[in-house]
Short mmCIF file of C-alpha atoms and ligand atoms in Angstrom, two decimals:
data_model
loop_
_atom_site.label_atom_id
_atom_site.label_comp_id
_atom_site.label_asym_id
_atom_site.label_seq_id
_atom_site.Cartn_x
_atom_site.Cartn_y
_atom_site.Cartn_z
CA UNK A 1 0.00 0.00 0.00
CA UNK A 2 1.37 3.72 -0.75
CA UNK A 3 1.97 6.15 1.65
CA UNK A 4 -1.22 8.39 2.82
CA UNK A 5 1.17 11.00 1.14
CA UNK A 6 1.82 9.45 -2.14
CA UNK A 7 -2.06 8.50 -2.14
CA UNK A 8 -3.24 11.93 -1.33
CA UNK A 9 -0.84 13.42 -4.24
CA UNK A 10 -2.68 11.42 -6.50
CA UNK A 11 -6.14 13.21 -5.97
CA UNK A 12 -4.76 16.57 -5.91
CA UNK A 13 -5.52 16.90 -9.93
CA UNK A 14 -8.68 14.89 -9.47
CA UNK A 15 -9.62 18.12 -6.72
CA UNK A 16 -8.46 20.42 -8.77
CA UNK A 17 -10.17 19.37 -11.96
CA UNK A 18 -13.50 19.03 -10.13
CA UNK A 19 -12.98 22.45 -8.57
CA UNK A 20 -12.51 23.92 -12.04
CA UNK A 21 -15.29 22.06 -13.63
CA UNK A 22 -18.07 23.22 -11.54
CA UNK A 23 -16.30 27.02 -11.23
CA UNK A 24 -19.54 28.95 -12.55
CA UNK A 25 -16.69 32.22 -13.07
CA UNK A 26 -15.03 29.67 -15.74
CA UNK A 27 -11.85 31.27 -17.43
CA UNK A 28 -11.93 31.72 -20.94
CA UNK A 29 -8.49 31.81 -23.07
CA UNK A 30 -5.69 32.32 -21.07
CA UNK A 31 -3.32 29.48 -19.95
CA UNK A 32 -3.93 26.32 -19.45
CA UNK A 33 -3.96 26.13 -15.65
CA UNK A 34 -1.48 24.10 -14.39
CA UNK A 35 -2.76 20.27 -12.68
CA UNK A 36 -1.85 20.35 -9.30
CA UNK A 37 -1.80 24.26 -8.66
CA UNK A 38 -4.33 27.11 -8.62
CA UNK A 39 -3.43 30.59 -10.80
CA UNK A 40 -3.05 33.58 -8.94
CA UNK A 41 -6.56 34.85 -10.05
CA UNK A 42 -7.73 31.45 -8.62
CA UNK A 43 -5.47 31.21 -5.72
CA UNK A 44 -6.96 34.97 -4.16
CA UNK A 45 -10.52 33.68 -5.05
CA UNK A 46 -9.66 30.32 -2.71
CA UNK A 47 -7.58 31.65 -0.17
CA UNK A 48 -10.89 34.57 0.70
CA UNK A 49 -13.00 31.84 0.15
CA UNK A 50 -10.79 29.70 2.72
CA UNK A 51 -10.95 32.38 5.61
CA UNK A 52 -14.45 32.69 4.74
CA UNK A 53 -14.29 29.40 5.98
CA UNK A 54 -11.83 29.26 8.60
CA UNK A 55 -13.45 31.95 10.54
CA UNK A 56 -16.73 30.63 10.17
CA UNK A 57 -16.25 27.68 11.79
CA UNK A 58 -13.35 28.22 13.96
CA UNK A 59 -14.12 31.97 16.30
CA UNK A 60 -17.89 32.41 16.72
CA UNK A 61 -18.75 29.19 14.90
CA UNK A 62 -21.87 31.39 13.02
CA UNK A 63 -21.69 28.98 9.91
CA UNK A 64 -21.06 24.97 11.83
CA UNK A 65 -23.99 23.67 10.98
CA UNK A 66 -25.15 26.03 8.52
CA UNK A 67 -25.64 24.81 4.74
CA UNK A 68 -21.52 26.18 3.74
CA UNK A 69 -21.26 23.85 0.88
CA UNK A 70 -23.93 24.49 -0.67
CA UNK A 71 -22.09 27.88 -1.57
CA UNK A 72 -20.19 27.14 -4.64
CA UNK A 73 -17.30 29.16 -3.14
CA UNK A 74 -17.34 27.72 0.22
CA UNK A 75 -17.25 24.54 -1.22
CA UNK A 76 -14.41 24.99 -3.52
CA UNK A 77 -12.40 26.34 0.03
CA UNK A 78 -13.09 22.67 1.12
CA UNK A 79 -12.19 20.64 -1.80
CA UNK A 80 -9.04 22.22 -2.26
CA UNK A 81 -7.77 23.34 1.10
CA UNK A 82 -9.95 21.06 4.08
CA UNK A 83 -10.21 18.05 2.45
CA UNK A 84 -6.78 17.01 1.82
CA UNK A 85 -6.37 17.69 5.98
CA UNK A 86 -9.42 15.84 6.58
CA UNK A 87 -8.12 12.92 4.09
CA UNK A 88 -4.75 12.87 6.08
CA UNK A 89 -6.69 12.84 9.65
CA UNK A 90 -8.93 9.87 8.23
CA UNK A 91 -5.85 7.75 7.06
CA UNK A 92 -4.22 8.56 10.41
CA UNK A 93 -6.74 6.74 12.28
CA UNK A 94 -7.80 4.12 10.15
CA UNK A 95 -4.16 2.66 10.59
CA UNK A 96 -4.96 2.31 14.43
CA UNK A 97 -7.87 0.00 13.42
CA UNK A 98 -7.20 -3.56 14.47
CA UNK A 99 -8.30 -4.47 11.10
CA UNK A 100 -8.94 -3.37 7.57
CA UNK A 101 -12.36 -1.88 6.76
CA UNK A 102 -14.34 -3.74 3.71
CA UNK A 103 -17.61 -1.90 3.83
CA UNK A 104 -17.88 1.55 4.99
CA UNK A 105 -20.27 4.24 5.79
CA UNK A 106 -19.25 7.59 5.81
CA UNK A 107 -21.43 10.18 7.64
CA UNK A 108 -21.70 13.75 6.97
CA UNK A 109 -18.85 12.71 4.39
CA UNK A 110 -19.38 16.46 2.71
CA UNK A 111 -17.45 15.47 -0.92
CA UNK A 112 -15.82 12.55 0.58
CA UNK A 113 -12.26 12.79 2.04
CA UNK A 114 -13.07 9.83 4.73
CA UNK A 115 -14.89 7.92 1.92
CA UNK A 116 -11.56 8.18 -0.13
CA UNK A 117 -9.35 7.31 2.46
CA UNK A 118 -11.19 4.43 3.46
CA UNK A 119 -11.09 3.60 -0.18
CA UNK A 120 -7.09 4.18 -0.56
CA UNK A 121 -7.02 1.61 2.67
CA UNK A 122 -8.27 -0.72 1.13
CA UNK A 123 -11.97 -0.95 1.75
CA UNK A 124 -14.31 -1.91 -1.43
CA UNK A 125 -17.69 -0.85 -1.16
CA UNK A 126 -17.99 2.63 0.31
CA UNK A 127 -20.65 4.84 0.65
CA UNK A 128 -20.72 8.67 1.43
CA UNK A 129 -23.97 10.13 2.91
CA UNK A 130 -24.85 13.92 3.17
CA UNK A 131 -27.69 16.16 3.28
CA UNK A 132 -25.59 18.90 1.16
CA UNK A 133 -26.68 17.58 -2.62
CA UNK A 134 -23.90 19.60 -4.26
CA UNK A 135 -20.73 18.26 -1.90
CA UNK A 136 -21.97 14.60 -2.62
CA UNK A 137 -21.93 15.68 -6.75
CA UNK A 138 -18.62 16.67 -6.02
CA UNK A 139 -17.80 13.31 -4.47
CA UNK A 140 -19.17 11.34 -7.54
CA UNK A 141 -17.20 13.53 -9.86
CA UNK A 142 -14.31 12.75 -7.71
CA UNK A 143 -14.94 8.91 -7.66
CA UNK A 144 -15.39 9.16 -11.58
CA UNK A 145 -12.09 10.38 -12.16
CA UNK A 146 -10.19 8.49 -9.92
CA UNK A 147 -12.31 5.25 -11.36
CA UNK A 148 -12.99 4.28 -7.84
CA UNK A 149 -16.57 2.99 -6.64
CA UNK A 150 -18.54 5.22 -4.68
CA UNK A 151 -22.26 5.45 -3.56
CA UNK A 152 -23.93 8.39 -2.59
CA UNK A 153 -27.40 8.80 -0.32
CA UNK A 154 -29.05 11.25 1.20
CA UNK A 155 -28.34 11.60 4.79
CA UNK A 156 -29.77 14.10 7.60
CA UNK A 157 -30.18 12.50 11.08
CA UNK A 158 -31.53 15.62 12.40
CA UNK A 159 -35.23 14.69 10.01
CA UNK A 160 -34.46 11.17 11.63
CA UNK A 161 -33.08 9.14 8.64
CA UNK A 162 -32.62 5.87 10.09
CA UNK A 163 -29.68 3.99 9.30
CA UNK A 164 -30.73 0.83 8.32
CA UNK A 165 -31.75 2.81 5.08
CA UNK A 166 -28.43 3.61 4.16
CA UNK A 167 -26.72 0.00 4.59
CA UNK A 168 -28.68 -1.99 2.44
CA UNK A 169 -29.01 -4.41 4.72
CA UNK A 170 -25.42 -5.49 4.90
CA UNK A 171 -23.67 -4.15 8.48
CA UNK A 172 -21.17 -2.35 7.49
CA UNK A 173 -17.01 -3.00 8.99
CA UNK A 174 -16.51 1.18 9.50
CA UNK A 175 -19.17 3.72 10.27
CA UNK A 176 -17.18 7.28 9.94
CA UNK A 177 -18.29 10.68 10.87
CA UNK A 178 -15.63 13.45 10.31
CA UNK A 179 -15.94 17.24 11.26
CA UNK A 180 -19.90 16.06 11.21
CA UNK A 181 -20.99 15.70 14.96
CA UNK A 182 -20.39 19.33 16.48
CA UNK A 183 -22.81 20.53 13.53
CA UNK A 184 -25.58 18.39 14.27
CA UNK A 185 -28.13 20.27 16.97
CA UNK A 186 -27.43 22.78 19.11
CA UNK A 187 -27.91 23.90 22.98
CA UNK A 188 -29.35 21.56 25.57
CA UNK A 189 -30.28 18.01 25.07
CA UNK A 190 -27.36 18.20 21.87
CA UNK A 191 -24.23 15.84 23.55
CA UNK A 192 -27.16 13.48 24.54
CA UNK A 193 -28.43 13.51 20.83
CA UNK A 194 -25.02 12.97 19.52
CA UNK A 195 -24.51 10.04 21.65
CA UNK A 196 -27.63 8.45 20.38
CA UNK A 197 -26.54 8.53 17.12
CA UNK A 198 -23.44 7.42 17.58
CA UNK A 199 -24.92 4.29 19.26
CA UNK A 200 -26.96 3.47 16.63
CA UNK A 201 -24.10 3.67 14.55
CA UNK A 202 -22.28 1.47 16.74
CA UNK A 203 -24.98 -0.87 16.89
CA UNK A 204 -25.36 -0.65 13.01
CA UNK A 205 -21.72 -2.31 12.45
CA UNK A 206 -20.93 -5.77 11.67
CA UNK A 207 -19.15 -7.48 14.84
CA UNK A 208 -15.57 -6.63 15.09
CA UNK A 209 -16.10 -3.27 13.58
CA UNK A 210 -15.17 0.01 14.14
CA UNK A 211 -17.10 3.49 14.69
CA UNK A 212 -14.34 6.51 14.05
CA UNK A 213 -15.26 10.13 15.31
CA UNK A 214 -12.95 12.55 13.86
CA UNK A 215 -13.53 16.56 15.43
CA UNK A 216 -11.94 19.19 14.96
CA UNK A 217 -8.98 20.08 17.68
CA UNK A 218 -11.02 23.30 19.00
CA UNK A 219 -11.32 23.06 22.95
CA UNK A 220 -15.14 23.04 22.75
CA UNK A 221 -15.36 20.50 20.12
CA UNK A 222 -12.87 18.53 21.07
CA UNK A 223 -13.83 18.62 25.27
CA UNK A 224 -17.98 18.22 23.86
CA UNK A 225 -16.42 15.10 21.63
CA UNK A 226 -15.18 13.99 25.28
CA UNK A 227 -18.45 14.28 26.80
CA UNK A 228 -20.04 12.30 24.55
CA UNK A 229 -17.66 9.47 24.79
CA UNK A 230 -18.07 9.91 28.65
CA UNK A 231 -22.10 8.74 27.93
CA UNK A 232 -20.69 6.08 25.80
CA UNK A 233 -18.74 4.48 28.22
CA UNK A 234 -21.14 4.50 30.88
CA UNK A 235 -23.35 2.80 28.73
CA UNK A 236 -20.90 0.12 28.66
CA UNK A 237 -18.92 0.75 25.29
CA UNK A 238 -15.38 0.11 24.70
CA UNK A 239 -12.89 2.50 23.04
CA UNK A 240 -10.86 1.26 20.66
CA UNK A 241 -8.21 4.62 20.73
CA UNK A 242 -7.25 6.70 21.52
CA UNK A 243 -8.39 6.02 25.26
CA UNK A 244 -6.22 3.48 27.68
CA UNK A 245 -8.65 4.82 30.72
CA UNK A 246 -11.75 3.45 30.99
CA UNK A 247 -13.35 5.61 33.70
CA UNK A 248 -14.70 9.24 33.11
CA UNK A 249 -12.77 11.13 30.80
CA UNK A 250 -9.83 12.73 33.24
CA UNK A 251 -9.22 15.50 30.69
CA UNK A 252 -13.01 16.99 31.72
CA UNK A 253 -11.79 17.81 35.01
CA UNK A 254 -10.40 20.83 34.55
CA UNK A 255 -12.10 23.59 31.98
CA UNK A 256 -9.20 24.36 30.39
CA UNK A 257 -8.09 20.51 29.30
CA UNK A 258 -8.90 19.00 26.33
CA UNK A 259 -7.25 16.08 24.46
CA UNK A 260 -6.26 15.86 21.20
CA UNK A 261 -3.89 14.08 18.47
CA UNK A 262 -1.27 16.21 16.56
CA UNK A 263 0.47 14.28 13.26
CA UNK A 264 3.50 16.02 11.79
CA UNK A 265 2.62 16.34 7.73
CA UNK A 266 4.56 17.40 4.60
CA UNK A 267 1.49 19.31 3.25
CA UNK A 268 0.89 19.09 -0.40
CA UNK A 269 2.26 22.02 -2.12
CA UNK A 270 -1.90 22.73 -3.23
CA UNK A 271 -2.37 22.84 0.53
CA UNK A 272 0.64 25.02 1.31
CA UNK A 273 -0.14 27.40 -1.65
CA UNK A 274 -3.62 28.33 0.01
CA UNK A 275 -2.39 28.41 3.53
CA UNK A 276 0.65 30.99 2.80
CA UNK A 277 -2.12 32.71 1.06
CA UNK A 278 -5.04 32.43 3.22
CA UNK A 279 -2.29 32.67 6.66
CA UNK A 280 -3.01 29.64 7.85
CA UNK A 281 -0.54 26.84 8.95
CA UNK A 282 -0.77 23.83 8.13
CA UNK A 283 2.47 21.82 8.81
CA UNK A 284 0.74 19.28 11.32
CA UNK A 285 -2.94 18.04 11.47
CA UNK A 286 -4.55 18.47 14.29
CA UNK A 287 -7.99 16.49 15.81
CA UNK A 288 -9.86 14.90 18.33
CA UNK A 289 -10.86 11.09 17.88
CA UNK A 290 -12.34 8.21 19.25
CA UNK A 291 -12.61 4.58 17.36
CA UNK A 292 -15.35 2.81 19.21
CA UNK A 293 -16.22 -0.64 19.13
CA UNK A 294 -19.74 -2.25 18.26
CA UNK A 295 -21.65 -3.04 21.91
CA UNK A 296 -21.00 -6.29 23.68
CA UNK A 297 -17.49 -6.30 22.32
CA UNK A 298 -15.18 -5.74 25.49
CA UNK A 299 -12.65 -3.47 26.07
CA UNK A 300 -8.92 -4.48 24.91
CA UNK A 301 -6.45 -5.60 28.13
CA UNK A 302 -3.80 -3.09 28.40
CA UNK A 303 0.09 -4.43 28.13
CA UNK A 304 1.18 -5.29 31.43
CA UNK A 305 3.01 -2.33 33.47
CA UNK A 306 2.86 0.86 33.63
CA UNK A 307 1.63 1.62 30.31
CA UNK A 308 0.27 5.40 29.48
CA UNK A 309 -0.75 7.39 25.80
CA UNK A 310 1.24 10.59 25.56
CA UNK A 311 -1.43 13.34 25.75
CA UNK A 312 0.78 16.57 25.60
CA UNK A 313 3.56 18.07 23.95
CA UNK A 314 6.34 18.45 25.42
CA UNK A 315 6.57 20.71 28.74
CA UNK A 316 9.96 21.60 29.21
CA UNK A 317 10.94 23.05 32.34
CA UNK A 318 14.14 24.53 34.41
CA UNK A 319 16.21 20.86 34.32
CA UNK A 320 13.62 18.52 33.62
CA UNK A 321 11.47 17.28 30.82
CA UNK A 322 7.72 16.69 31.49
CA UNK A 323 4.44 15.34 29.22
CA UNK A 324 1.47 14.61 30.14
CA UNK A 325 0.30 10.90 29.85
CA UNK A 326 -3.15 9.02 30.42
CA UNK A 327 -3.05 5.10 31.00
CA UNK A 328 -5.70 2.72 32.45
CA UNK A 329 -5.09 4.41 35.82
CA UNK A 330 -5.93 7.96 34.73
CA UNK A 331 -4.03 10.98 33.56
CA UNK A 332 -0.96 11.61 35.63
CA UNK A 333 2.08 13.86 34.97
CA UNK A 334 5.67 12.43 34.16
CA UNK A 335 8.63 14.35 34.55
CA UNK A 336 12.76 13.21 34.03
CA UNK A 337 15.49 15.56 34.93
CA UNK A 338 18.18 16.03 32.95
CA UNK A 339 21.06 14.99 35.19
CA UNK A 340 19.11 11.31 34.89
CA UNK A 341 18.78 10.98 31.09
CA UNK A 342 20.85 7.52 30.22
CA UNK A 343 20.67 5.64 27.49
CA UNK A 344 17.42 3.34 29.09
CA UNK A 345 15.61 6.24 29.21
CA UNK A 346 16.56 8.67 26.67
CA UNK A 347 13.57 7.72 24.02
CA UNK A 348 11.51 10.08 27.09
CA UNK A 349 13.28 13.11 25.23
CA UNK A 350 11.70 12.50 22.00
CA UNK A 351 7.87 11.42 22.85
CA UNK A 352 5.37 12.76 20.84
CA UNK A 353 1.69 13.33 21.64
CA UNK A 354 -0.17 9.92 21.04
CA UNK A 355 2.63 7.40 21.55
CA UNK A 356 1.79 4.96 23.78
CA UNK A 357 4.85 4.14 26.28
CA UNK A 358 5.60 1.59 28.71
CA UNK A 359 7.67 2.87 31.63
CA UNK A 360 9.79 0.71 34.58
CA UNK A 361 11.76 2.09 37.55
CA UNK A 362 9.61 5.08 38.19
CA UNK A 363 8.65 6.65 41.53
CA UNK A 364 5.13 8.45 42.22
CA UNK A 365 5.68 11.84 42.90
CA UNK A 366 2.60 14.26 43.46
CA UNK A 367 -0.11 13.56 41.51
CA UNK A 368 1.99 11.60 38.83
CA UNK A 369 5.20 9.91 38.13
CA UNK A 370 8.67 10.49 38.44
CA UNK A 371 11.58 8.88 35.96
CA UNK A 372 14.88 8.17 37.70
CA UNK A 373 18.40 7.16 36.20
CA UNK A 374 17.50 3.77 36.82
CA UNK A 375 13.67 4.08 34.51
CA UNK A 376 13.63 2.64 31.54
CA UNK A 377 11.36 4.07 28.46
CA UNK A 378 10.20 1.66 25.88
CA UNK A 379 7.81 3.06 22.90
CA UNK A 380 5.11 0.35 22.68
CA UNK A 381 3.37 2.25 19.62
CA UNK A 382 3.99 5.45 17.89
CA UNK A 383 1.00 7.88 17.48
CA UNK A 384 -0.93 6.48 14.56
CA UNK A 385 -0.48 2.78 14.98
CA UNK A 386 -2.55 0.43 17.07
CA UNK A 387 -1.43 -0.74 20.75
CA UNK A 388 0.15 -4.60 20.73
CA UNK A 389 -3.34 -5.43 23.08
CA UNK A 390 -4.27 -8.78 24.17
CA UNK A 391 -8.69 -9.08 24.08
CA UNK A 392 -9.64 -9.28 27.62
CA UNK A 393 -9.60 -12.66 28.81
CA UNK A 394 -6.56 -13.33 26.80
CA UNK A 395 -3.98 -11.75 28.98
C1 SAM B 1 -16.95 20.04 8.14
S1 SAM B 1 -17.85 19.11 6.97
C2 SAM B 1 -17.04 17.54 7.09
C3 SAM B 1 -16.91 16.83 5.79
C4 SAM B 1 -16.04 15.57 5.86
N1 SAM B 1 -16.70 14.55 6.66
C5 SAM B 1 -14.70 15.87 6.45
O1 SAM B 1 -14.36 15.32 7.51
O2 SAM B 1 -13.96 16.64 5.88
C6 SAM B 1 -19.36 18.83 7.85
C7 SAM B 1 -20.33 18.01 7.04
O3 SAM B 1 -21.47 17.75 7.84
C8 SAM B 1 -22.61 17.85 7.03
N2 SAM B 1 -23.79 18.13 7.86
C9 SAM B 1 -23.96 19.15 8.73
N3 SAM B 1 -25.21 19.08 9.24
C10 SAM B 1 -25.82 18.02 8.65
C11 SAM B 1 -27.11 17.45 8.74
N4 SAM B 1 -28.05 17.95 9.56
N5 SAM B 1 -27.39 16.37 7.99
C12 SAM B 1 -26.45 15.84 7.17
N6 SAM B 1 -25.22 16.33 7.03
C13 SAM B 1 -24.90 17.41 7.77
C14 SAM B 1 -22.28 19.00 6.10
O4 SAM B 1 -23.12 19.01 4.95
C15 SAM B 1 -20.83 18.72 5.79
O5 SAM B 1 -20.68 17.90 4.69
#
């Protein structure tokens, strides 16, 4: 299989082409544009159209939820600038899924980037639901050039569209929602409407499947993602990742935690184009995530140890070296100073957020756990790829 990289540069064109095709301010004469980057007329249009965007649903959030794509504009922001990211963030998690997808729903799929990752990963029957008519066009467009198989439905669980509708009967492996749950309802009652749907997604896949939440990395979204998994688990789900902890979310206890995954990209030079442009970064991908598992299926055994997800950058302080990290005992802070760093333990200077690590020799100190000379650091999975688990009742 190629990279997520390689795979994404392939659809660049294919973006760009469909972008241009349904531009209704089509260029006559000129240049031929080039294939996998915009003109400067076309590059100012995008990039406005981008912090159009950006703002929109970033700051006072006035257009989540709202019908953006169907704003020919709007839409071309996301095919050319949010959907490679959201492609990338999909293809991040699906390699922490303990297996392959074959069938797939995608939810809320807009024009597709989780449907076309799932597609790149290997899954064969795939189909992207929406209520926005003109993103889903898009997506067909997309699938047409790219020769890929794709099936499109009309999707709005806010009118109540059950399910069952969309699966044809056969449960599917993956049920994705991307960017999707934080725009459906609003003000009280919304988390516990969210969580409803997710269940019945849950309960929609075929055994051993997976149900992947992607959200965007915004402390609301990402801390009202958390709440939602926290009525998830108390009604007896398992998380698949990124959670080790199987209590109440720890990250909820304070009001300014959340918890989310950062992935260090190469963006494609389309991507990096609009962001200079538009002045927006986008060297990493950021999100929040949870892979649930369909009900009855229990939650993985840890490794043995102490065993803990990375959940910070990180914190470096006067001598010592600190992260965050949350494990099946909760979230606890870990801190090395210098003067100890040896060769069993030097990996702790180059964690990154979302690697899971097992740790010996260490000492609690406060609230969390102190490394010594004598700890030794061992990287049991790097962010993005799944946890060596044993099924409970295996261990
Ligand atoms: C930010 S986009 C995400 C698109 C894609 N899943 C991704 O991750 O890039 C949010 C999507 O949710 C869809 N959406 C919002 N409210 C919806 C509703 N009530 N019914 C169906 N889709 C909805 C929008 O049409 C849009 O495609």
């Amino acid at each position: 299989m190629a990279t997520p990289a390689a795979d994404l540069a392939n659809w660049i064109p294919r973006l760009l082409a469909t972008w241009r095709a349904a531009r209704r301010t089509q260029r006559r004469g000129g240049p031929r544009p080039p294939l996998d980057a915009l003109l400067p007329d076309e590059l100012r249009e995008v990039a406005a159209a981008v912090t159009r965007l950006s703002t929109g649903l970033t700051r006072e959030r006035e257009l989540a939820g709202a019908r953006y794509l169907d704003d020919e504009r709007l839409l071309g922001a996301y095919l050319l600038f949010y959907w490679p990211i959201s492609y990338l963030q999909a293809r991040g998690v699906l390699s922490e899924l303990p297996r392959l997808p074959r069938t797939v729903l995608d939810l809320g799929s807009g024009p597709g980037p989780l449907a076309f990752a799932a597609l790149d990963a290997g899954a064969v029957a795939v189909t992207a639901c929406d209520r926005a008519k003109q993103a889903l066009t898009a997506a067909r467009d997309l699938a047409r050039l790219a020769g890929a198989r794709l099936t499109t439905r009309d999707w709005n669980p806010t009118q109540g569209t059950p399910l069952a509708s969309l699966t044809g009967g056969t449960p599917p492996d993956l049920i994705t929602l991307g960017h999707v749950i934080n725009e459906l309802w609003k003000g009280e009652g919304a988390e516990e409407k969210r969580a409803a749907l997710l269940e019945s997604a849950a309960r929609a896949l075929a055994p051993g499947g997976s149900l992947v939440v992607i959200e965007p990395a915004l402390r609301d979204t990402s801390r009202g993602l958390l709440r939602v998994r926290d009525l998830l688990v108390s009604r007896g789900f398992a998380v698949r990742a990124p959670c080790l902890f199987r209590g109440a979310c720890p990250a909820l206890l304070k009001e300014s935690d959340w918890c989310h995954a950062e992935r260090a990209i190469d963006p494609p030079p389309l991507v990096a184009q609009i962001g200079k442009a538009a002045g927006l970064r986008k060297e990493a991908v950021k999100m929040s995530y949870l892979v649930l598992a369909p009900p009855g299926e229990p939650w993985a055994a840890p490794p043995p140890g102490v065993v803990l997800r990375i959940v910070s950058e990180p914190l470096a302080g006067k001598g010592r070296l600190r992260y965050m990290g949350c494990g099946p005992d909760g979230r606890k802070g870990l801190a090395l100073q210098e003067k100890h760093v040896g060769d069993a333990n030097r990996r702790f200077e180059t964690l990154k957020r979302g690697d899971v690590v097992a740790l010996e020799g260490t000492e609690p100190r406060g609230d969390g756990l102190a490394l010594g000379a004598g700890s030794r650091v061992t990287v049991l999975a790097e962010a993005g790829r799944p946890v060596p688990m044993p099924v409970d009742g295996q261990a």
